[in-house]
Amino acid sequence: MSKTKRLVLLALLVAMAAALHVLESQLPIPVPVPGVKLGLANIISLLAILMLGWQDAVYVAVARVLLGSLFGGSLLGPSFVMSMGGALASIFVMVYISKNYQGVFSLAGISLVGAAVHNITQVILAALLVYSAGLLWYLPYLLLFAVPTGLFTGLAANYCFAKSPAKYGLKN
């Protein structure tokens, strides 16, 4: 793929991920556990892993959190720290699994693990930010929702990738 095409694809993925990040922060999710999100921007992170490779996937994740937090008004606040930490931890774990366990995990499985890692990282960071290990009791409830949301985003990414012309070998 030419550098120009790669840059255009990267810019499109960042824009879509940032838009989904902001959109999702505005959506009320009718569940009894506060803080549960669908992880829609993770669809784009998974596509970046498949289409461009790990370095660009990390770039998409970082740019998404930066832009989404900037547009959402939370740049450099506690939610930004938790979002960036969760995004980085989950993208690195998803990249690791996709490279080292290819054929063992489906895209939905990779996404599920990424959702769980994201939640674990965010709860640990929240506990550190407020100096309270009591927040760790919140983790099992979040992980219950990580399963369906992780599966959903993985299946959505799989569907999008199957319909994408990028599946025909954009990754170098």
mmCIF file of N, CA and C in Angstrom, residues 13 17 39-54 56-58 60-61 90-91 94-95 98 107-108 110-111 114 153-158 160-161:
data_model
loop_
_atom_site.group_PDB
_atom_site.id
_atom_site.type_symbol
_atom_site.label_atom_id
_atom_site.label_comp_id
_atom_site.label_asym_id
_atom_site.label_seq_id
_atom_site.Cartn_x
_atom_site.Cartn_y
_atom_site.Cartn_z
ATOM 1 N N LEU A 13 -9.633 6.052 10.114
ATOM 2 C CA LEU A 13 -9.835 5.227 11.304
ATOM 3 C C LEU A 13 -9.792 6.073 12.575
ATOM 4 N N ALA A 17 -12.948 6.496 15.041
ATOM 5 C CA ALA A 17 -12.787 6.090 16.438
ATOM 6 C C ALA A 17 -13.079 7.251 17.381
ATOM 7 N N GLY A 39 -18.172 0.148 24.118
ATOM 8 C CA GLY A 39 -16.841 0.005 23.539
ATOM 9 C C GLY A 39 -16.847 0.103 22.030
ATOM 10 N N LEU A 40 -17.704 0.956 21.496
ATOM 11 C CA LEU A 40 -17.847 1.062 20.044
ATOM 12 C C LEU A 40 -16.551 1.472 19.352
ATOM 13 N N ALA A 41 -15.773 2.332 19.973
ATOM 14 C CA ALA A 41 -14.507 2.764 19.363
ATOM 15 C C ALA A 41 -13.521 1.605 19.251
ATOM 16 N N ASN A 42 -13.732 0.573 20.064
ATOM 17 C CA ASN A 42 -12.866 -0.602 19.995
ATOM 18 C C ASN A 42 -13.033 -1.340 18.663
ATOM 19 N N ILE A 43 -14.176 -1.179 18.030
ATOM 20 C CA ILE A 43 -14.379 -1.763 16.694
ATOM 21 C C ILE A 43 -13.303 -1.230 15.752
ATOM 22 N N ILE A 44 -13.061 0.051 15.831
ATOM 23 C CA ILE A 44 -12.075 0.683 14.952
ATOM 24 C C ILE A 44 -10.662 0.245 15.326
ATOM 25 N N SER A 45 -10.399 0.090 16.613
ATOM 26 C CA SER A 45 -9.076 -0.397 17.040
ATOM 27 C C SER A 45 -8.813 -1.791 16.488
ATOM 28 N N LEU A 46 -9.822 -2.640 16.529
ATOM 29 C CA LEU A 46 -9.669 -3.992 15.979
ATOM 30 C C LEU A 46 -9.433 -3.942 14.473
ATOM 31 N N LEU A 47 -10.159 -3.070 13.788
ATOM 32 C CA LEU A 47 -9.945 -2.924 12.345
ATOM 33 C C LEU A 47 -8.533 -2.426 12.050
ATOM 34 N N ALA A 48 -8.027 -1.527 12.879
ATOM 35 C CA ALA A 48 -6.661 -1.023 12.683
ATOM 36 C C ALA A 48 -5.642 -2.143 12.842
ATOM 37 N N ILE A 49 -5.861 -3.026 13.817
ATOM 38 C CA ILE A 49 -4.955 -4.167 13.989
ATOM 39 C C ILE A 49 -4.960 -5.022 12.731
ATOM 40 N N LEU A 50 -6.138 -5.300 12.210
ATOM 41 C CA LEU A 50 -6.260 -6.164 11.035
ATOM 42 C C LEU A 50 -5.740 -5.510 9.762
ATOM 43 N N MET A 51 -6.035 -4.237 9.583
ATOM 44 C CA MET A 51 -5.722 -3.569 8.321
ATOM 45 C C MET A 51 -4.320 -2.981 8.259
ATOM 46 N N LEU A 52 -3.830 -2.476 9.385
ATOM 47 C CA LEU A 52 -2.588 -1.704 9.344
ATOM 48 C C LEU A 52 -1.455 -2.268 10.186
ATOM 49 N N GLY A 53 -1.757 -3.045 11.186
ATOM 50 C CA GLY A 53 -0.704 -3.566 12.040
ATOM 51 C C GLY A 53 -0.687 -2.896 13.398
ATOM 52 N N TRP A 54 0.192 -3.393 14.254
ATOM 53 C CA TRP A 54 0.152 -2.994 15.662
ATOM 54 C C TRP A 54 0.532 -1.540 15.913
ATOM 55 N N ASP A 56 0.250 1.180 14.010
ATOM 56 C CA ASP A 56 -0.832 2.092 13.646
ATOM 57 C C ASP A 56 -2.054 1.879 14.529
ATOM 58 N N ALA A 57 -2.274 0.663 14.992
ATOM 59 C CA ALA A 57 -3.389 0.401 15.910
ATOM 60 C C ALA A 57 -3.184 1.141 17.227
ATOM 61 N N VAL A 58 -1.959 1.163 17.710
ATOM 62 C CA VAL A 58 -1.650 1.923 18.929
ATOM 63 C C VAL A 58 -1.863 3.414 18.667
ATOM 64 N N VAL A 60 -3.926 4.763 16.531
ATOM 65 C CA VAL A 60 -5.373 5.001 16.468
ATOM 66 C C VAL A 60 -5.956 5.080 17.876
ATOM 67 N N ALA A 61 -5.544 4.170 18.744
ATOM 68 C CA ALA A 61 -6.069 4.158 20.118
ATOM 69 C C ALA A 61 -5.686 5.436 20.868
ATOM 70 N N SER A 90 -5.471 -2.392 26.695
ATOM 71 C CA SER A 90 -6.269 -3.310 25.884
ATOM 72 C C SER A 90 -5.704 -3.461 24.475
ATOM 73 N N ILE A 91 -5.211 -2.372 23.876
ATOM 74 C CA ILE A 91 -4.689 -2.493 22.511
ATOM 75 C C ILE A 91 -3.429 -3.350 22.491
ATOM 76 N N MET A 94 -4.569 -6.960 22.912
ATOM 77 C CA MET A 94 -5.220 -7.459 21.697
ATOM 78 C C MET A 94 -4.205 -7.688 20.582
ATOM 79 N N VAL A 95 -3.232 -6.804 20.455
ATOM 80 C CA VAL A 95 -2.179 -6.992 19.450
ATOM 81 C C VAL A 95 -1.380 -8.248 19.766
ATOM 82 N N SER A 98 -3.486 -11.297 18.945
ATOM 83 C CA SER A 98 -3.681 -11.476 17.505
ATOM 84 C C SER A 98 -2.408 -11.945 16.809
ATOM 85 N N LEU A 107 -11.832 -13.045 16.378
ATOM 86 C CA LEU A 107 -11.820 -11.604 16.609
ATOM 87 C C LEU A 107 -12.718 -11.248 17.796
ATOM 88 N N ALA A 108 -13.825 -11.964 17.944
ATOM 89 C CA ALA A 108 -14.708 -11.735 19.096
ATOM 90 C C ALA A 108 -14.000 -12.106 20.398
ATOM 91 N N ILE A 110 -10.707 -12.052 20.910
ATOM 92 C CA ILE A 110 -9.688 -11.020 21.128
ATOM 93 C C ILE A 110 -10.337 -9.769 21.715
ATOM 94 N N SER A 111 -11.483 -9.393 21.176
ATOM 95 C CA SER A 111 -12.201 -8.224 21.664
ATOM 96 C C SER A 111 -12.681 -8.414 23.095
ATOM 97 N N GLY A 114 -9.786 -7.951 25.317
ATOM 98 C CA GLY A 114 -9.478 -6.519 25.338
ATOM 99 C C GLY A 114 -10.437 -5.741 26.224
ATOM 100 N N THR A 153 -18.595 -6.020 20.109
ATOM 101 C CA THR A 153 -17.641 -5.222 19.339
ATOM 102 C C THR A 153 -16.771 -6.104 18.445
ATOM 103 N N GLY A 154 -16.421 -7.283 18.923
ATOM 104 C CA GLY A 154 -15.639 -8.202 18.100
ATOM 105 C C GLY A 154 -16.413 -8.681 16.884
ATOM 106 N N LEU A 155 -17.683 -9.016 17.090
ATOM 107 C CA LEU A 155 -18.524 -9.449 15.967
ATOM 108 C C LEU A 155 -18.768 -8.298 14.994
ATOM 109 N N ALA A 156 -18.958 -7.097 15.528
ATOM 110 C CA ALA A 156 -19.146 -5.927 14.665
ATOM 111 C C ALA A 156 -17.886 -5.645 13.846
ATOM 112 N N ALA A 157 -16.723 -5.748 14.472
ATOM 113 C CA ALA A 157 -15.463 -5.537 13.750
ATOM 114 C C ALA A 157 -15.272 -6.607 12.679
ATOM 115 N N ASN A 158 -15.625 -7.836 13.009
ATOM 116 C CA ASN A 158 -15.521 -8.930 12.044
ATOM 117 C C ASN A 158 -16.422 -8.666 10.837
ATOM 118 N N CYS A 160 -17.550 -5.689 9.795
ATOM 119 C CA CYS A 160 -17.004 -4.543 9.054
ATOM 120 C C CYS A 160 -15.794 -4.942 8.220
ATOM 121 N N PHE A 161 -14.930 -5.775 8.790
ATOM 122 C CA PHE A 161 -13.733 -6.204 8.064
ATOM 123 C C PHE A 161 -14.099 -7.071 6.866
#
